[in-house]
Coordinates of N, CA, C and O in Angstrom, one line a residue:
M18 N 1.0 -1.2 0.5 CA 0.2 0.4 -0.4 C 0.3 1.2 0.2 O 1.8 1.3 0.7
A19 N 0.4 2.4 -1.2 CA 1.1 3.4 -0.5 C 1.3 4.5 0.2 O 0.2 4.5 0.4
D20 N 2.1 5.1 1.7 CA 2.4 5.7 1.7 C 1.3 7.6 0.9 O 2.1 7.5 0.2
T21 N 0.5 7.3 2.3 CA -0.6 8.3 1.3 C -0.8 9.5 2.4 O -1.0 9.2 3.3
N22 N -0.2 10.7 1.6 CA -0.1 11.8 2.3 C -1.3 13.0 2.3 O -1.1 12.7 1.3
A23 N -2.5 13.0 3.2 CA -3.1 13.8 2.5 C -3.9 14.7 4.2 O -3.6 14.0 4.9
R24 N -3.8 15.2 3.9 CA -4.4 16.5 4.3 C -5.9 17.1 5.7 O -6.3 17.0 4.4
D25 N -6.4 17.3 6.4 CA -7.3 17.3 7.0 C -7.4 18.6 6.8 O -6.5 19.9 6.7
G26 N -8.8 18.8 6.2 CA -8.7 20.3 6.0 C -8.7 20.6 4.2 O -8.8 21.9 3.6
F27 N -8.4 19.8 3.8 CA -8.1 19.1 2.4 C -9.3 18.6 1.3 O -9.5 17.7 2.2
F28 N -9.8 18.9 0.5 CA -10.0 17.9 -0.5 C -10.1 16.9 -1.6 O -9.5 18.4 -2.1
Y29 N -10.3 16.2 -1.8 CA -10.5 15.9 -3.1 C -11.1 15.4 -4.1 O -11.2 14.7 -3.9
T30 N -10.2 15.2 -4.9 CA -10.5 14.1 -6.4 C -10.2 12.8 -6.7 O -8.7 12.4 -6.2
E31 N -11.0 12.4 -7.6 CA -10.7 10.8 -7.7 C -9.0 11.3 -8.9 O -8.4 10.4 -9.1
K32 N -9.3 12.2 -9.8 CA -8.3 12.7 -10.1 C -6.7 12.7 -9.6 O -6.2 13.9 -10.3
H33 N -7.3 13.6 -8.7 CA -4.9 13.6 -7.5 C -5.2 15.0 -7.3 O -4.4 14.9 -7.4
E34 N -6.2 15.9 -7.2 CA -6.8 16.6 -6.5 C -6.9 17.5 -5.8 O -8.0 16.6 -4.9
W35 N -6.3 18.2 -5.4 CA -6.8 19.1 -4.1 C -7.5 20.6 -3.6 O -7.5 21.2 -5.1
I36 N -8.4 20.4 -3.0 CA -8.5 21.9 -3.6 C -9.2 22.5 -1.3 O -9.2 21.2 -0.7
R37 N -8.1 23.6 -1.8 CA -9.3 24.3 0.1 C -9.7 25.9 -0.4 O -9.1 26.1 -0.7
L38 N -10.8 25.6 1.0 CA -11.5 27.0 1.0 C -10.6 28.3 1.0 O -10.0 27.9 3.4
E39 N -10.6 29.2 1.5 CA -10.2 30.3 2.0 C -11.6 30.8 1.5 O -11.7 31.9 0.8
G40 N -12.2 31.6 2.8 CA -13.2 32.4 2.4 C -14.0 31.8 1.0 O -14.7 30.0 1.1
D41 N -14.4 32.0 0.3 CA -15.0 32.0 -1.2 C -14.3 31.9 -2.1 O -14.1 32.1 -3.2
I42 N -12.3 31.5 -2.2 CA -11.6 31.3 -2.8 C -11.8 29.8 -2.7 O -10.9 29.3 -1.2
G43 N -11.2 29.3 -3.5 CA -10.7 28.1 -4.0 C -9.3 27.9 -4.1 O -8.9 28.2 -5.1
I44 N -8.7 26.8 -3.3 CA -7.3 27.0 -4.0 C -7.0 25.6 -4.2 O -6.6 24.6 -3.4
V45 N -6.1 25.0 -5.3 CA -6.0 24.5 -5.5 C -4.5 23.7 -6.1 O -4.1 24.6 -6.8
G46 N -5.1 22.5 -6.4 CA -3.1 22.0 -6.4 C -2.7 20.8 -6.7 O -4.6 18.9 -7.0
I47 N -2.5 20.1 -6.7 CA -2.2 18.0 -7.1 C -1.6 17.5 -5.4 O -0.5 18.0 -4.9
T48 N -2.4 16.0 -5.4 CA -1.7 15.6 -4.0 C -0.1 14.9 -3.6 O 0.7 14.4 -5.3
D49 N 0.1 14.7 -3.2 CA 1.0 13.8 -3.2 C 1.6 13.1 -3.9 O 3.1 12.4 -4.7
F50 N 1.1 12.1 -3.8 CA 0.4 10.6 -4.7 C 0.7 11.3 -6.2 O 1.2 10.2 -6.9
A51 N -0.3 11.7 -6.7 CA 0.2 13.0 -8.1 C 1.4 12.8 -7.9 O 1.7 12.9 -9.3
Q52 N 1.5 13.8 -7.2 CA 3.8 14.3 -7.4 C 4.1 13.2 -8.0 O 5.4 13.0 -8.7
N53 N 4.2 11.6 -6.7 CA 4.7 10.7 -6.9 C 5.1 10.4 -8.2 O 5.5 9.8 -8.8
A54 N 3.1 9.5 -8.6 CA 3.8 9.5 -10.0 C 3.6 9.4 -11.1 O 4.0 9.2 -11.7
L55 N 4.4 11.5 -10.8 CA 4.0 12.0 -12.2 C 5.9 12.1 -12.6 O 6.1 11.7 -13.4
G56 N 6.6 12.4 -11.0 CA 7.3 12.0 -11.1 C 8.7 13.4 -11.1 O 7.8 14.2 -10.9
D57 N 9.3 14.1 -11.6 CA 10.5 15.0 -11.7 C 9.5 15.8 -12.5 O 9.0 16.1 -13.7
I58 N 8.8 17.0 -11.9 CA 8.0 18.1 -12.8 C 8.7 18.9 -13.4 O 9.8 19.4 -12.1
V59 N 8.0 19.2 -14.7 CA 9.4 20.3 -15.4 C 8.6 21.9 -16.0 O 8.9 22.7 -16.4
F60 N 7.3 21.5 -15.8 CA 7.2 22.8 -16.6 C 5.4 22.6 -16.2 O 4.5 21.6 -16.4
I61 N 4.4 23.6 -16.3 CA 3.4 23.5 -15.7 C 2.8 25.2 -16.2 O 3.0 25.9 -16.1
D62 N 1.8 24.6 -17.1 CA 1.1 25.5 -17.7 C -0.1 26.4 -17.7 O -0.8 24.6 -17.5
L63 N -0.6 26.9 -16.6 CA -2.2 27.1 -16.2 C -2.8 28.5 -16.9 O -2.1 29.6 -17.5
P64 N -3.6 27.9 -16.9 CA -4.6 29.2 -17.7 C -4.1 30.5 -16.9 O -3.6 31.2 -16.0
K65 N -5.3 31.7 -17.9 CA -4.6 33.3 -16.8 C -5.5 33.4 -16.3 O -6.9 33.3 -16.3
P66 N -5.7 34.3 -14.8 CA -6.9 35.3 -14.2 C -7.9 36.0 -15.7 O -7.4 36.0 -15.9
G67 N -8.6 35.1 -14.9 CA -10.4 36.0 -15.6 C -10.9 34.9 -16.1 O -12.3 35.3 -16.5
K68 N -10.0 34.0 -16.9 CA -10.5 32.9 -17.0 C -11.6 32.1 -16.9 O -11.9 31.3 -15.0
K69 N -12.8 31.9 -17.1 CA -14.5 31.2 -16.0 C -14.5 29.4 -16.1 O -14.1 29.5 -17.5
I70 N -14.1 29.1 -14.8 CA -13.6 27.1 -15.4 C -14.3 27.1 -14.5 O -16.2 27.1 -13.5
S71 N -14.9 25.2 -15.3 CA -16.1 25.1 -14.7 C -15.7 23.7 -14.2 O -14.8 23.1 -14.9
K72 N -17.2 22.7 -13.3 CA -15.8 21.4 -12.8 C -16.1 20.7 -13.1 O -16.5 20.6 -14.2
K73 N -14.3 20.2 -13.6 CA -13.7 18.5 -14.3 C -13.1 19.3 -15.2 O -12.4 18.5 -16.3
D74 N -13.3 20.6 -15.1 CA -12.6 20.9 -16.9 C -10.7 21.3 -16.6 O -10.5 21.4 -15.7
S75 N -10.3 21.3 -17.3 CA -9.2 21.4 -17.6 C -8.6 22.7 -17.4 O -8.6 24.2 -17.4
L76 N -7.4 22.7 -16.2 CA -7.3 23.7 -15.5 C -5.8 24.7 -15.7 O -5.3 25.2 -15.8
G77 N -4.9 23.6 -17.2 CA -4.0 23.4 -17.6 C -2.9 22.3 -17.6 O -3.8 21.2 -17.6
T78 N -2.1 21.9 -17.7 CA -1.2 20.9 -17.6 C 0.3 20.9 -17.5 O 0.9 22.2 -16.8
I79 N 0.2 19.8 -16.4 CA 1.8 19.6 -15.6 C 2.9 18.5 -16.4 O 1.6 18.1 -17.0
E80 N 3.2 18.9 -16.9 CA 4.8 17.9 -18.0 C 5.9 17.6 -16.4 O 6.1 18.1 -16.1
S81 N 6.7 16.4 -16.9 CA 7.3 16.0 -15.6 C 8.1 15.2 -16.9 O 8.3 14.5 -17.6
V82 N 9.1 14.2 -16.4 CA 10.4 13.7 -17.5 C 9.0 12.9 -17.6 O 10.1 11.8 -18.2
K83 N 8.8 12.3 -16.9 CA 8.1 11.3 -17.4 C 6.4 11.1 -18.5 O 6.3 10.3 -19.2
A84 N 5.6 12.3 -18.5 CA 4.5 12.3 -18.4 C 4.0 13.5 -18.9 O 4.9 13.8 -17.7
A85 N 2.8 13.8 -19.3 CA 3.0 15.3 -19.2 C 0.9 14.6 -19.0 O 0.2 13.7 -19.6
E86 N 0.4 15.1 -17.9 CA -1.1 15.4 -17.8 C -1.8 16.6 -17.1 O -1.3 17.6 -16.7
D87 N -3.8 16.7 -18.0 CA -4.3 17.4 -17.9 C -4.1 17.8 -16.1 O -5.0 16.7 -15.3
L88 N -4.5 19.1 -15.5 CA -5.1 19.7 -13.9 C -6.3 20.0 -14.0 O -7.1 20.4 -15.4
Y89 N -7.0 18.8 -13.9 CA -8.6 19.0 -13.1 C -9.4 20.4 -12.5 O -8.7 20.0 -11.3
S90 N -10.0 20.9 -12.0 CA -10.7 21.2 -11.9 C -11.4 20.9 -10.7 O -12.7 20.4 -11.3
P91 N -11.7 20.9 -10.0 CA -13.2 20.0 -9.0 C -14.2 20.6 -8.8 O -15.3 20.5 -8.0
V92 N -14.1 22.1 -8.6 CA -15.3 22.7 -9.0 C -15.5 23.7 -10.1 O -13.9 24.2 -11.1
S93 N -16.6 24.9 -10.2 CA -16.7 26.0 -11.2 C -16.1 27.0 -10.2 O -16.2 27.8 -8.9
G94 N -15.5 28.3 -10.9 CA -15.1 29.5 -10.5 C -14.6 30.2 -11.2 O -13.9 29.3 -12.7
E95 N -14.4 31.6 -11.0 CA -13.2 32.0 -12.1 C -12.2 31.8 -12.1 O -12.0 32.6 -10.6
V96 N -11.2 31.7 -12.6 CA -9.4 31.8 -12.0 C -9.0 33.5 -11.7 O -9.3 33.7 -12.4
L97 N -8.5 33.9 -10.0 CA -7.8 34.8 -9.4 C -6.8 35.0 -9.6 O -6.4 36.1 -10.0
E98 N -6.0 34.2 -8.9 CA -4.3 34.1 -9.5 C -3.6 32.9 -9.3 O -4.5 32.1 -9.5
T99 N -2.6 32.5 -10.1 CA -2.7 31.6 -11.0 C -0.1 31.2 -9.6 O -0.5 32.1 -9.5
N100 N -0.4 30.3 -9.3 CA 1.1 30.6 -8.4 C 2.8 30.8 -9.3 O 2.8 29.6 -10.0
G101 N 2.4 32.4 -9.3 CA 4.0 32.5 -10.6 C 5.3 31.7 -10.4 O 5.6 31.4 -10.5
N102 N 5.1 31.1 -9.0 CA 6.7 30.9 -8.4 C 6.4 29.6 -9.4 O 8.0 29.2 -9.6
L103 N 5.9 29.4 -9.5 CA 6.2 27.3 -10.0 C 6.6 27.9 -11.7 O 6.7 26.8 -11.9
G104 N 6.3 28.7 -12.6 CA 7.5 29.1 -13.9 C 8.6 28.8 -13.8 O 9.1 28.2 -14.1
N105 N 8.7 29.1 -12.7 CA 10.8 29.3 -12.2 C 11.0 27.6 -11.6 O 12.3 27.4 -11.5
N106 N 9.8 26.9 -10.7 CA 10.2 26.6 -10.1 C 9.2 25.2 -10.0 O 8.6 25.0 -8.9
P107 N 9.0 24.4 -10.9 CA 8.2 23.7 -10.9 C 8.6 22.5 -10.7 O 7.0 21.4 -9.7
G108 N 8.8 21.8 -9.8 CA 9.8 21.2 -8.9 C 8.9 21.5 -7.6 O 9.5 20.6 -7.0
Q109 N 9.7 22.3 -7.2 CA 8.2 23.0 -5.6 C 6.9 22.1 -5.9 O 6.6 21.4 -4.5
V110 N 6.7 21.3 -6.6 CA 5.6 21.0 -6.8 C 5.6 19.3 -5.5 O 4.8 18.4 -4.7
N111 N 7.2 18.3 -6.4 CA 7.6 16.9 -5.7 C 7.5 17.0 -4.9 O 7.4 16.2 -3.0
T112 N 8.6 18.7 -4.1 CA 8.9 18.7 -2.6 C 7.7 19.0 -1.8 O 8.1 19.0 -0.5
E113 N 7.0 20.7 -1.7 CA 5.7 20.8 -1.3 C 4.7 20.8 -2.2 O 3.5 21.5 -2.5
P114 N 3.8 19.9 -2.1 CA 2.7 19.9 -3.6 C 1.2 20.1 -2.5 O 0.8 20.9 -2.9
F115 N 2.0 20.6 -1.1 CA 0.1 20.6 -0.6 C 0.4 22.2 0.1 O 0.1 23.4 0.4
D116 N 1.9 22.9 -0.9 CA 2.0 24.7 -0.4 C 2.4 24.7 -1.4 O 2.2 26.1 -1.8
A117 N 2.7 24.5 -2.9 CA 2.6 24.9 -4.3 C 1.1 24.3 -5.2 O 1.3 23.2 -5.6
W118 N 0.4 25.6 -4.6 CA 0.1 25.5 -4.9 C -0.5 25.6 -6.1 O 1.1 27.0 -6.4
M119 N -1.2 25.7 -6.8 CA -1.9 26.3 -9.0 C -2.6 27.1 -9.1 O -2.0 28.5 -9.9
V120 N -4.0 27.4 -8.6 CA -4.4 28.2 -8.9 C -5.4 28.6 -8.0 O -5.2 27.7 -7.1
K121 N -6.4 29.6 -8.0 CA -7.4 30.3 -7.0 C -8.0 30.6 -8.0 O -8.2 31.8 -8.4
L122 N -8.9 30.1 -7.3 CA -10.6 30.2 -8.1 C -12.0 31.2 -7.0 O -11.8 30.7 -6.0
K123 N -12.5 32.3 -7.6 CA -13.2 33.0 -6.7 C -14.1 33.2 -7.6 O -14.6 32.2 -7.7
G124 N -14.8 32.2 -6.0 CA -16.8 32.5 -6.6 C -17.0 31.4 -5.4 O -18.5 30.6 -6.8
V125 N -16.7 30.9 -5.0 CA -16.1 28.9 -4.5 C -17.1 28.8 -3.2 O -16.7 29.7 -2.5
S126 N -18.4 28.4 -2.8 CA -18.8 27.9 -1.7 C -18.5 26.6 -1.4 O -18.1 25.8 -1.8
A127 N -18.6 27.0 0.2 CA -18.5 25.0 0.6 C -19.7 23.8 0.0 O -19.4 22.9 0.0
G128 N -20.9 24.6 -0.4 CA -21.8 24.0 -0.9 C -21.1 23.0 -2.7 O -21.5 21.5 -3.5
D129 N -20.1 23.8 -2.8 CA -19.9 22.8 -4.2 C -18.5 21.7 -3.9 O -18.2 21.4 -5.0
L130 N -17.6 21.8 -2.9 CA -17.1 20.6 -2.7 C -17.7 18.9 -2.4 O -16.8 18.6 -2.5
E131 N -19.1 19.1 -2.5 CA -19.9 17.8 -2.1 C -19.4 16.9 -3.4 O -19.5 17.0 -4.5
G132 N -19.5 16.1 -2.8 CA -18.9 15.2 -4.0 C -17.4 14.7 -4.0 O -16.9 13.9 -4.7
L133 N -16.2 15.7 -3.2 CA -15.5 15.1 -3.2 C -14.8 14.6 -2.1 O -15.6 14.5 -1.0
M134 N -13.4 14.3 -2.3 CA -13.6 12.9 -1.1 C -12.9 14.1 0.5 O -11.8 14.8 -0.2
N135 N -12.9 13.6 1.8 CA -12.3 14.2 3.0 C -11.0 14.0 2.6 O -10.8 13.2 1.6
A136 N -10.2 14.3 3.3 CA -8.2 13.1 3.5 C -8.6 12.0 4.0 O -7.9 11.1 3.2
S137 N -9.4 11.2 4.8 CA -9.5 9.8 4.6 C -10.2 8.9 4.1 O -9.3 7.8 4.3
Q138 N -11.3 9.2 3.2 CA -12.0 9.0 2.0 C -10.5 9.1 1.1 O -10.7 7.9 -0.4
Y139 N -9.7 10.0 0.8 CA -8.8 9.6 0.1 C -8.1 8.5 0.1 O -7.5 7.6 -0.9
K140 N -7.3 8.9 1.3 CA -6.4 7.8 1.7 C -6.8 5.8 1.2 O -6.8 4.6 0.2
E141 N -8.4 5.8 1.3 CA -9.3 4.5 1.9 C -8.9 4.4 -0.5 O -8.9 3.7 -0.9
F142 N -9.6 5.8 -1.5 CA -9.3 5.2 -2.2 C -8.1 5.6 -3.4 O -8.2 4.1 -3.9
V143 N -6.9 5.4 -2.6 CA -5.7 5.3 -3.3 C -5.5 3.9 -2.7 O -4.3 3.5 -3.2
S144 N -5.4 4.2 -1.4 CA -5.1 2.0 -0.9 C -6.0 1.2 -2.0 O -4.7 -0.3 -2.1
K145 N -6.8 1.7 -2.4 CA -7.2 0.9 -3.3 C -6.9 0.8 -5.0 O -7.4 -0.4 -5.6
L146 N -6.1 1.6 -5.0 CA -5.4 1.6 -6.1 C -4.2 1.1 -6.5 O -3.6 0.6 -7.9
D147 N -3.2 0.3 -5.5 CA -2.6 -0.9 -5.2 C -2.8 -1.6 -6.1 O -3.2 -2.7 -5.8

């Protein structure tokens, strides 16, 4: 069984994105499991602020030495900000997956998180993937 690092206070998708709320701002990144599976991340392409995103739409692309994968939005919202630090240091996602957020979405409510997994549900989900 994989050692799954999942933090309380975050919500998770089956595609291994995480989201946490700060007021009506949803902060999105990828899980420790996802960065581990991808390997060394070398490039991240993210949307411009102002772009409206629907739940499960692509938020951009993450490229590693192994593969390129889409990042999917766990909720609907409008891109408020992207993490500019990742342009020069995409590997930060490998070392700090819960601190290296990718996108902030505005207009998100707690109700938008329905259907997402909490930390213990996500750990159980990942344990069945092995």
